[in-house]
PDB file of C-alpha atoms in Angstrom:
ATOM      1  CA  MET O   1      78.814 114.899 113.492  1.00  0.00           C
ATOM      2  CA  GLN O   2      79.553 117.708 115.933  1.00  0.00           C
ATOM      3  CA  GLU O   3      83.238 118.069 116.809  1.00  0.00           C
ATOM      4  CA  ILE O   4      84.215 117.410 120.433  1.00  0.00           C
ATOM      5  CA  SER O   5      85.624 120.520 122.129  1.00  0.00           C
ATOM      6  CA  ASN O   6      88.959 120.520 123.963  1.00  0.00           C
ATOM      7  CA  LEU O   7      87.140 121.366 127.197  1.00  0.00           C
ATOM      8  CA  ALA O   8      84.860 118.332 126.879  1.00  0.00           C
ATOM      9  CA  LEU O   9      87.876 116.149 126.147  1.00  0.00           C
ATOM     10  CA  PHE O  10      89.681 117.479 129.231  1.00  0.00           C
ATOM     11  CA  ILE O  11      86.645 116.842 131.435  1.00  0.00           C
ATOM     12  CA  ILE O  12      86.240 113.244 130.261  1.00  0.00           C
ATOM     13  CA  LEU O  13      89.936 112.673 130.936  1.00  0.00           C
ATOM     14  CA  LEU O  14      89.341 113.687 134.544  1.00  0.00           C
ATOM     15  CA  PHE O  15      86.882 110.788 134.800  1.00  0.00           C
ATOM     16  CA  VAL O  16      89.902 108.475 134.753  1.00  0.00           C
ATOM     17  CA  PHE O  17      90.431 109.388 138.403  1.00  0.00           C
ATOM     18  CA  VAL O  18      87.053 107.855 139.347  1.00  0.00           C
ATOM     19  CA  PRO O  19      88.214 104.214 139.021  1.00  0.00           C
ATOM     20  CA  ILE O  20      91.586 105.220 140.521  1.00  0.00           C
ATOM     21  CA  ILE O  21      89.883 106.611 143.624  1.00  0.00           C
ATOM     22  CA  ILE O  22      87.667 103.515 143.841  1.00  0.00           C
ATOM     23  CA  SER O  23      90.743 101.301 143.571  1.00  0.00           C
ATOM     24  CA  MET O  24      92.488 103.205 146.343  1.00  0.00           C
ATOM     25  CA  ASN O  25      89.396 103.191 148.546  1.00  0.00           C
ATOM     26  CA  GLN O  26      88.818  99.461 148.096  1.00  0.00           C
ATOM     27  CA  LYS O  27      92.569  98.679 148.212  1.00  0.00           C
ATOM     28  CA  LEU O  28      92.463  96.883 144.859  1.00  0.00           C
ATOM     29  CA  GLY O  29      96.029  97.837 143.994  1.00  0.00           C
ATOM     30  CA  MET O  30      95.087  98.866 140.438  1.00  0.00           C
ATOM     31  CA  GLY O  31      95.444 102.652 140.729  1.00  0.00           C
ATOM     32  CA  LYS O  32      98.904 102.903 139.157  1.00  0.00           C
ATOM     33  CA  ASP O  33      98.007 100.423 136.427  1.00  0.00           C
ATOM     34  CA  ILE O  34      94.823 102.338 135.525  1.00  0.00           C
ATOM     35  CA  LEU O  35      96.682 105.669 135.444  1.00  0.00           C
ATOM     36  CA  TYR O  36      99.563 104.264 133.386  1.00  0.00           C
ATOM     37  CA  SER O  37      97.226 102.486 130.955  1.00  0.00           C
ATOM     38  CA  SER O  38      95.084 105.611 130.538  1.00  0.00           C
ATOM     39  CA  ILE O  39      98.071 107.863 129.828  1.00  0.00           C
ATOM     40  CA  ARG O  40      99.565 105.296 127.485  1.00  0.00           C
ATOM     41  CA  GLY O  41      96.268 104.811 125.630  1.00  0.00           C
ATOM     42  CA  PHE O  42      95.776 108.587 125.301  1.00  0.00           C
ATOM     43  CA  ILE O  43      99.259 109.097 123.846  1.00  0.00           C
ATOM     44  CA  GLN O  44      98.935 106.076 121.548  1.00  0.00           C
ATOM     45  CA  LEU O  45      95.624 107.331 120.151  1.00  0.00           C
ATOM     46  CA  LEU O  46      97.069 110.792 119.509  1.00  0.00           C
ATOM     47  CA  LEU O  47     100.064 109.298 117.716  1.00  0.00           C
ATOM     48  CA  LEU O  48      97.749 106.984 115.789  1.00  0.00           C
ATOM     49  CA  GLY O  49      95.710 109.966 114.588  1.00  0.00           C
ATOM     50  CA  PHE O  50      98.800 111.732 113.233  1.00  0.00           C
ATOM     51  CA  PHE O  51     100.253 108.557 111.728  1.00  0.00           C
ATOM     52  CA  ILE O  52      97.045 107.462 110.002  1.00  0.00           C
ATOM     53  CA  SER O  53      96.613 110.945 108.538  1.00  0.00           C
ATOM     54  CA  PHE O  54     100.122 110.567 107.108  1.00  0.00           C
ATOM     55  CA  LEU O  55      99.323 107.112 105.681  1.00  0.00           C
ATOM     56  CA  PHE O  56      96.129 108.412 104.082  1.00  0.00           C
ATOM     57  CA  SER O  57      98.122 111.138 102.345  1.00  0.00           C
ATOM     58  CA  LEU O  58     100.579 108.610 100.847  1.00  0.00           C
ATOM     59  CA  GLU O  59      97.878 106.584  99.052  1.00  0.00           C
ATOM     60  CA  ASN O  60     100.331 103.662  98.759  1.00  0.00           C
ATOM     61  CA  ILE O  61      98.648 100.271  99.212  1.00  0.00           C
ATOM     62  CA  VAL O  62     101.971  98.496  99.892  1.00  0.00           C
ATOM     63  CA  VAL O  63     102.641 100.828 102.825  1.00  0.00           C
ATOM     64  CA  VAL O  64      99.083 100.265 104.085  1.00  0.00           C
ATOM     65  CA  PHE O  65      99.464  96.468 104.154  1.00  0.00           C
ATOM     66  CA  GLY O  66     102.914  96.922 105.685  1.00  0.00           C
ATOM     67  CA  TYR O  67     101.308  98.861 108.531  1.00  0.00           C
ATOM     68  CA  ILE O  68      98.624  96.180 108.941  1.00  0.00           C
ATOM     69  CA  PHE O  69     101.360  93.539 109.197  1.00  0.00           C
ATOM     70  CA  LEU O  70     103.127  95.696 111.786  1.00  0.00           C
ATOM     71  CA  MET O  71      99.912  95.739 113.832  1.00  0.00           C
ATOM     72  CA  MET O  72      99.830  91.930 113.621  1.00  0.00           C
ATOM     73  CA  ILE O  73     103.406  91.742 114.926  1.00  0.00           C
ATOM     74  CA  ILE O  74     102.640  94.074 117.843  1.00  0.00           C
ATOM     75  CA  ALA O  75      99.467  92.125 118.680  1.00  0.00           C
ATOM     76  CA  SER O  76     101.406  88.837 118.620  1.00  0.00           C
ATOM     77  CA  LEU O  77     104.153  90.244 120.839  1.00  0.00           C
ATOM     78  CA  ASN O  78     101.602  91.551 123.314  1.00  0.00           C
ATOM     79  CA  ALA O  79      99.641  88.293 123.559  1.00  0.00           C
ATOM     80  CA  SER O  80     102.655  85.957 123.471  1.00  0.00           C
ATOM     81  CA  LYS O  81     103.248  86.491 127.199  1.00  0.00           C
ATOM     82  CA  ARG O  82     100.175  84.315 127.791  1.00  0.00           C
ATOM     83  CA  GLY O  83     101.941  81.269 126.387  1.00  0.00           C
ATOM     84  CA  MET O  84     104.300  78.755 127.963  1.00  0.00           C
ATOM     85  CA  ASP O  85     107.126  79.644 125.579  1.00  0.00           C
ATOM     86  CA  ARG O  86     107.032  83.310 124.589  1.00  0.00           C
ATOM     87  CA  LYS O  87     109.193  82.981 121.463  1.00  0.00           C
ATOM     88  CA  LYS O  88     107.251  80.043 120.021  1.00  0.00           C
ATOM     89  CA  SER O  89     103.951  81.596 121.148  1.00  0.00           C
ATOM     90  CA  PHE O  90     104.780  84.749 119.183  1.00  0.00           C
ATOM     91  CA  PHE O  91     105.120  82.866 115.888  1.00  0.00           C
ATOM     92  CA  ILE O  92     102.047  80.757 116.631  1.00  0.00           C
ATOM     93  CA  LEU O  93      99.989  83.879 117.304  1.00  0.00           C
ATOM     94  CA  LEU O  94     101.373  85.630 114.242  1.00  0.00           C
ATOM     95  CA  ALA O  95     100.309  82.684 112.090  1.00  0.00           C
ATOM     96  CA  GLY O  96      96.823  82.534 113.629  1.00  0.00           C
ATOM     97  CA  ILE O  97      96.229  86.284 113.486  1.00  0.00           C
ATOM     98  CA  SER O  98      97.631  86.851 109.981  1.00  0.00           C
ATOM     99  CA  LEU O  99      95.828  83.916 108.348  1.00  0.00           C
ATOM    100  CA  SER O 100      92.428  84.690 109.880  1.00  0.00           C
ATOM    101  CA  VAL O 101      92.639  88.461 109.351  1.00  0.00           C
ATOM    102  CA  LEU O 102      93.989  88.413 105.793  1.00  0.00           C
ATOM    103  CA  LEU O 103      91.368  85.846 104.754  1.00  0.00           C
ATOM    104  CA  CYS O 104      88.527  88.037 106.035  1.00  0.00           C
ATOM    105  CA  ILE O 105      90.008  91.221 104.539  1.00  0.00           C
ATOM    106  CA  CYS O 106      90.216  89.444 101.157  1.00  0.00           C
ATOM    107  CA  ILE O 107      86.552  88.410 101.458  1.00  0.00           C
ATOM    108  CA  TRP O 108      85.554  92.006 102.170  1.00  0.00           C
ATOM    109  CA  LEU O 109      87.543  93.216  99.170  1.00  0.00           C
ATOM    110  CA  VAL O 110      86.198  90.534  96.810  1.00  0.00           C
ATOM    111  CA  PHE O 111      82.573  91.335  97.711  1.00  0.00           C
ATOM    112  CA  GLU O 112      83.336  95.092  97.564  1.00  0.00           C
ATOM    113  CA  ILE O 113      82.247  95.729 101.131  1.00  0.00           C
ATOM    114  CA  ILE O 114      85.201  98.116 101.372  1.00  0.00           C
ATOM    115  CA  PRO O 115      87.422  99.589  98.628  1.00  0.00           C
ATOM    116  CA  LEU O 116      91.168  98.990  98.444  1.00  0.00           C
ATOM    117  CA  GLU O 117      91.999 102.214 100.292  1.00  0.00           C
ATOM    118  CA  ALA O 118      93.861 103.029 103.506  1.00  0.00           C
ATOM    119  CA  GLN O 119      90.839 104.857 104.964  1.00  0.00           C
ATOM    120  CA  TYR O 120      88.944 101.555 105.090  1.00  0.00           C
ATOM    121  CA  LEU O 121      91.642  98.885 105.318  1.00  0.00           C
ATOM    122  CA  ILE O 122      93.426 100.213 108.423  1.00  0.00           C
ATOM    123  CA  PRO O 123      90.381 100.600 110.744  1.00  0.00           C
ATOM    124  CA  VAL O 124      88.868  97.298 109.574  1.00  0.00           C
ATOM    125  CA  GLY O 125      92.213  95.509 109.812  1.00  0.00           C
ATOM    126  CA  GLY O 126      92.801  96.877 113.303  1.00  0.00           C
ATOM    127  CA  MET O 127      89.376  95.703 114.424  1.00  0.00           C
ATOM    128  CA  PHE O 128      89.954  92.190 113.069  1.00  0.00           C
ATOM    129  CA  ILE O 129      93.467  91.981 114.518  1.00  0.00           C
ATOM    130  CA  GLY O 130      92.249  93.044 117.962  1.00  0.00           C
ATOM    131  CA  ASN O 131      89.640  90.283 118.085  1.00  0.00           C
ATOM    132  CA  ALA O 132      92.033  87.666 116.734  1.00  0.00           C
ATOM    133  CA  MET O 133      94.623  88.695 119.328  1.00  0.00           C
ATOM    134  CA  ILE O 134      92.145  88.323 122.198  1.00  0.00           C
ATOM    135  CA  ALA O 135      90.990  84.902 120.977  1.00  0.00           C
ATOM    136  CA  GLY O 136      94.577  83.697 120.584  1.00  0.00           C
ATOM    137  CA  ALA O 137      95.638  85.033 123.987  1.00  0.00           C
ATOM    138  CA  VAL O 138      92.689  83.334 125.713  1.00  0.00           C
ATOM    139  CA  VAL O 139      93.557  80.020 124.037  1.00  0.00           C
ATOM    140  CA  LEU O 140      97.180  80.250 125.204  1.00  0.00           C
ATOM    141  CA  GLU O 141      96.121  81.125 128.754  1.00  0.00           C
ATOM    142  CA  ALA O 142      93.606  78.277 128.930  1.00  0.00           C
ATOM    143  CA  MET O 143      96.088  75.727 127.598  1.00  0.00           C
ATOM    144  CA  LYS O 144      98.848  76.968 129.887  1.00  0.00           C
ATOM    145  CA  ASN O 145      96.645  76.489 132.944  1.00  0.00           C
ATOM    146  CA  ASN O 146      95.484  72.982 131.930  1.00  0.00           C
ATOM    147  CA  PRO O 147      98.420  71.285 130.137  1.00  0.00           C
ATOM    148  CA  GLU O 148      97.773  67.960 131.887  1.00  0.00           C
ATOM    149  CA  MET O 149      94.340  67.484 130.281  1.00  0.00           C
ATOM    150  CA  GLU O 150      93.805  65.008 127.467  1.00  0.00           C
ATOM    151  CA  GLU O 151      94.382  66.442 123.993  1.00  0.00           C
ATOM    152  CA  GLU O 152      90.756  66.360 122.837  1.00  0.00           C
ATOM    153  CA  PHE O 153      89.334  67.960 125.997  1.00  0.00           C
ATOM    154  CA  LEU O 154      92.128  70.545 126.214  1.00  0.00           C
ATOM    155  CA  LYS O 155      91.561  71.751 122.660  1.00  0.00           C
ATOM    156  CA  LYS O 156      87.779  71.881 123.071  1.00  0.00           C
ATOM    157  CA  LYS O 157      88.012  73.773 126.351  1.00  0.00           C
ATOM    158  CA  ALA O 158      90.535  76.315 125.053  1.00  0.00           C
ATOM    159  CA  ILE O 159      88.584  77.091 121.873  1.00  0.00           C
ATOM    160  CA  LYS O 160      85.269  77.224 123.737  1.00  0.00           C
ATOM    161  CA  ILE O 161      86.608  79.716 126.298  1.00  0.00           C
ATOM    162  CA  ALA O 162      88.074  81.873 123.519  1.00  0.00           C
ATOM    163  CA  MET O 163      84.738  81.973 121.677  1.00  0.00           C
ATOM    164  CA  ILE O 164      82.581  82.895 124.688  1.00  0.00           C
ATOM    165  CA  PRO O 165      83.010  86.739 124.438  1.00  0.00           C
ATOM    166  CA  THR O 166      82.093  86.835 120.738  1.00  0.00           C
ATOM    167  CA  VAL O 167      79.154  84.442 121.121  1.00  0.00           C
ATOM    168  CA  ASP O 168      77.802  86.368 124.122  1.00  0.00           C
ATOM    169  CA  MET O 169      78.108  89.597 122.150  1.00  0.00           C
ATOM    170  CA  LEU O 170      75.969  88.088 119.373  1.00  0.00           C
ATOM    171  CA  LYS O 171      73.293  87.155 121.910  1.00  0.00           C
ATOM    172  CA  THR O 172      72.954  90.706 123.257  1.00  0.00           C
ATOM    173  CA  VAL O 173      73.741  92.900 120.250  1.00  0.00           C
ATOM    174  CA  GLY O 174      70.803  95.110 119.344  1.00  0.00           C
ATOM    175  CA  LEU O 175      69.077  94.361 122.666  1.00  0.00           C
ATOM    176  CA  ILE O 176      71.549  95.588 125.282  1.00  0.00           C
ATOM    177  CA  GLN O 177      74.224  97.322 123.247  1.00  0.00           C
ATOM    178  CA  ILE O 178      74.489  99.220 119.994  1.00  0.00           C
ATOM    179  CA  PRO O 179      77.870  98.271 118.469  1.00  0.00           C
ATOM    180  CA  GLY O 180      80.566 100.900 118.067  1.00  0.00           C
ATOM    181  CA  THR O 181      80.655 100.996 114.269  1.00  0.00           C
ATOM    182  CA  MET O 182      76.896 101.380 113.990  1.00  0.00           C
ATOM    183  CA  THR O 183      76.933 104.076 116.686  1.00  0.00           C
ATOM    184  CA  GLY O 184      79.679 105.984 114.871  1.00  0.00           C
ATOM    185  CA  MET O 185      77.857 105.810 111.536  1.00  0.00           C
ATOM    186  CA  ILE O 186      74.572 106.992 113.049  1.00  0.00           C
ATOM    187  CA  LEU O 187      76.341 109.867 114.835  1.00  0.00           C
ATOM    188  CA  ALA O 188      77.917 110.788 111.499  1.00  0.00           C
ATOM    189  CA  GLY O 189      74.432 111.014 109.958  1.00  0.00           C
ATOM    190  CA  ALA O 190      74.224 107.682 108.117  1.00  0.00           C
ATOM    191  CA  ASP O 191      70.931 105.886 107.544  1.00  0.00           C
ATOM    192  CA  PRO O 192      70.221 103.605 110.563  1.00  0.00           C
ATOM    193  CA  PHE O 193      69.189 100.630 108.420  1.00  0.00           C
ATOM    194  CA  GLY O 194      72.274 100.996 106.243  1.00  0.00           C
ATOM    195  CA  SER O 195      74.355 101.121 109.432  1.00  0.00           C
ATOM    196  CA  VAL O 196      72.684  97.917 110.609  1.00  0.00           C
ATOM    197  CA  LYS O 197      73.610  96.069 107.402  1.00  0.00           C
ATOM    198  CA  TYR O 198      77.213  97.207 107.693  1.00  0.00           C
ATOM    199  CA  GLN O 199      77.318  96.166 111.353  1.00  0.00           C
ATOM    200  CA  ILE O 200      75.992  92.703 110.460  1.00  0.00           C
ATOM    201  CA  PHE O 201      78.948  92.196 108.134  1.00  0.00           C
ATOM    202  CA  ILE O 202      81.306  93.264 110.915  1.00  0.00           C
ATOM    203  CA  ILE O 203      79.802  91.110 113.672  1.00  0.00           C
ATOM    204  CA  PHE O 204      79.753  87.895 111.673  1.00  0.00           C
ATOM    205  CA  THR O 205      83.220  88.555 110.274  1.00  0.00           C
ATOM    206  CA  LEU O 206      84.509  89.023 113.824  1.00  0.00           C
ATOM    207  CA  LEU O 207      82.977  85.657 114.672  1.00  0.00           C
ATOM    208  CA  VAL O 208      84.890  84.074 111.784  1.00  0.00           C
ATOM    209  CA  VAL O 209      88.131  85.867 112.694  1.00  0.00           C
ATOM    210  CA  SER O 210      87.914  84.840 116.353  1.00  0.00           C
ATOM    211  CA  SER O 211      87.058  81.213 115.621  1.00  0.00           C
ATOM    212  CA  LEU O 212      89.752  80.785 112.951  1.00  0.00           C
ATOM    213  CA  ALA O 213      92.428  82.440 115.102  1.00  0.00           C
ATOM    214  CA  ALA O 214      91.431  80.337 118.129  1.00  0.00           C
ATOM    215  CA  ILE O 215      91.552  77.071 116.150  1.00  0.00           C
ATOM    216  CA  ILE O 216      94.874  77.825 114.443  1.00  0.00           C
ATOM    217  CA  VAL O 217      96.550  78.964 117.672  1.00  0.00           C
ATOM    218  CA  CYS O 218      95.136  75.977 119.568  1.00  0.00           C
ATOM    219  CA  LEU O 219      96.366  73.391 117.048  1.00  0.00           C
ATOM    220  CA  LEU O 220      99.817  74.929 116.644  1.00  0.00           C
ATOM    221  CA  ASN O 221     100.246  75.541 120.372  1.00  0.00           C
ATOM    222  CA  TYR O 222      99.435  71.944 121.195  1.00  0.00           C
ATOM    223  CA  LYS O 223     101.680  70.555 118.460  1.00  0.00           C
ATOM    224  CA  TYR O 224     104.748  72.711 119.084  1.00  0.00           C
ATOM    225  CA  ILE O 225     104.561  73.583 122.791  1.00  0.00           C
ATOM    226  CA  ILE O 226     102.229  71.379 124.858  1.00  0.00           C
ATOM    227  CA  LYS O 227     103.553  68.136 123.323  1.00  0.00           C
ATOM    228  CA  ASP O 228     107.138  69.252 123.891  1.00  0.00           C
ATOM    229  CA  VAL O 229     106.427  70.027 127.544  1.00  0.00           C
ATOM    230  CA  ALA O 230     104.727  66.641 128.025  1.00  0.00           C
ATOM    231  CA  PHE O 231     107.662  64.864 126.343  1.00  0.00           C
ATOM    232  CA  GLU O 232     110.186  66.645 128.574  1.00  0.00           C
ATOM    233  CA  LYS O 233     108.233  65.623 131.676  1.00  0.00           C
ATOM    234  CA  ASP O 234     108.075  61.982 130.566  1.00  0.00           C
ATOM    235  CA  THR O 235     111.804  61.999 129.832  1.00  0.00           C
ATOM    236  CA  SER O 236     112.672  63.434 133.250  1.00  0.00           C
ATOM    237  CA  ILE O 237     110.486  60.841 134.996  1.00  0.00           C
ATOM    238  CA  THR O 238     112.075  57.880 133.164  1.00  0.00           C
ATOM    239  CA  GLN O 239     115.537  59.154 133.992  1.00  0.00           C
TER     240      GLN O 239
END
């Protein structure tokens, strides 16, 4: 794959100002947030490149899984603000993300889809963690906004909302969009059909990760947060 020049990278960075200008023109109030997020994302990706290169050079599997666990902690911290109790939500998310992600990574390793190496484990782990984090955050947000609903309907609604992005992606993949992993492999010169098979593994694993994370977070959130809130309300009313 042809290397991207520094000039091309600089030009694409200037494109960030397009949504900023639109935001200012339409008075959306998102200009500062877009600029801050873009700068932060750029710096984080640069640091990630240096750090991953360092991890690859170590060739220590314990360090690799330690880094994956660190990503789970950061993802849980980031999404915990969606919950009603940030401290409890953090541990609930960490449980949902870690269980769903580690299960799917183990499946990939058992069936030799990827080898036990940092070059494969870190990108795949990051992809799984990102999807699990989104599913968990959506569940927390949905349950926070509808705590008065009956238990059965609240759980169904929260899990259903969390699954919508992944399910919709499955409906349009290959018709409207070519997924990122497949695109990257084709650009790198891989066989298109081989790229398709690899992408199939990824898509259906993401479906499993999202659904497991959503279910675990939903059940734990209802048991340890929603019920407590309902009990406190009932107690205050009786008093």
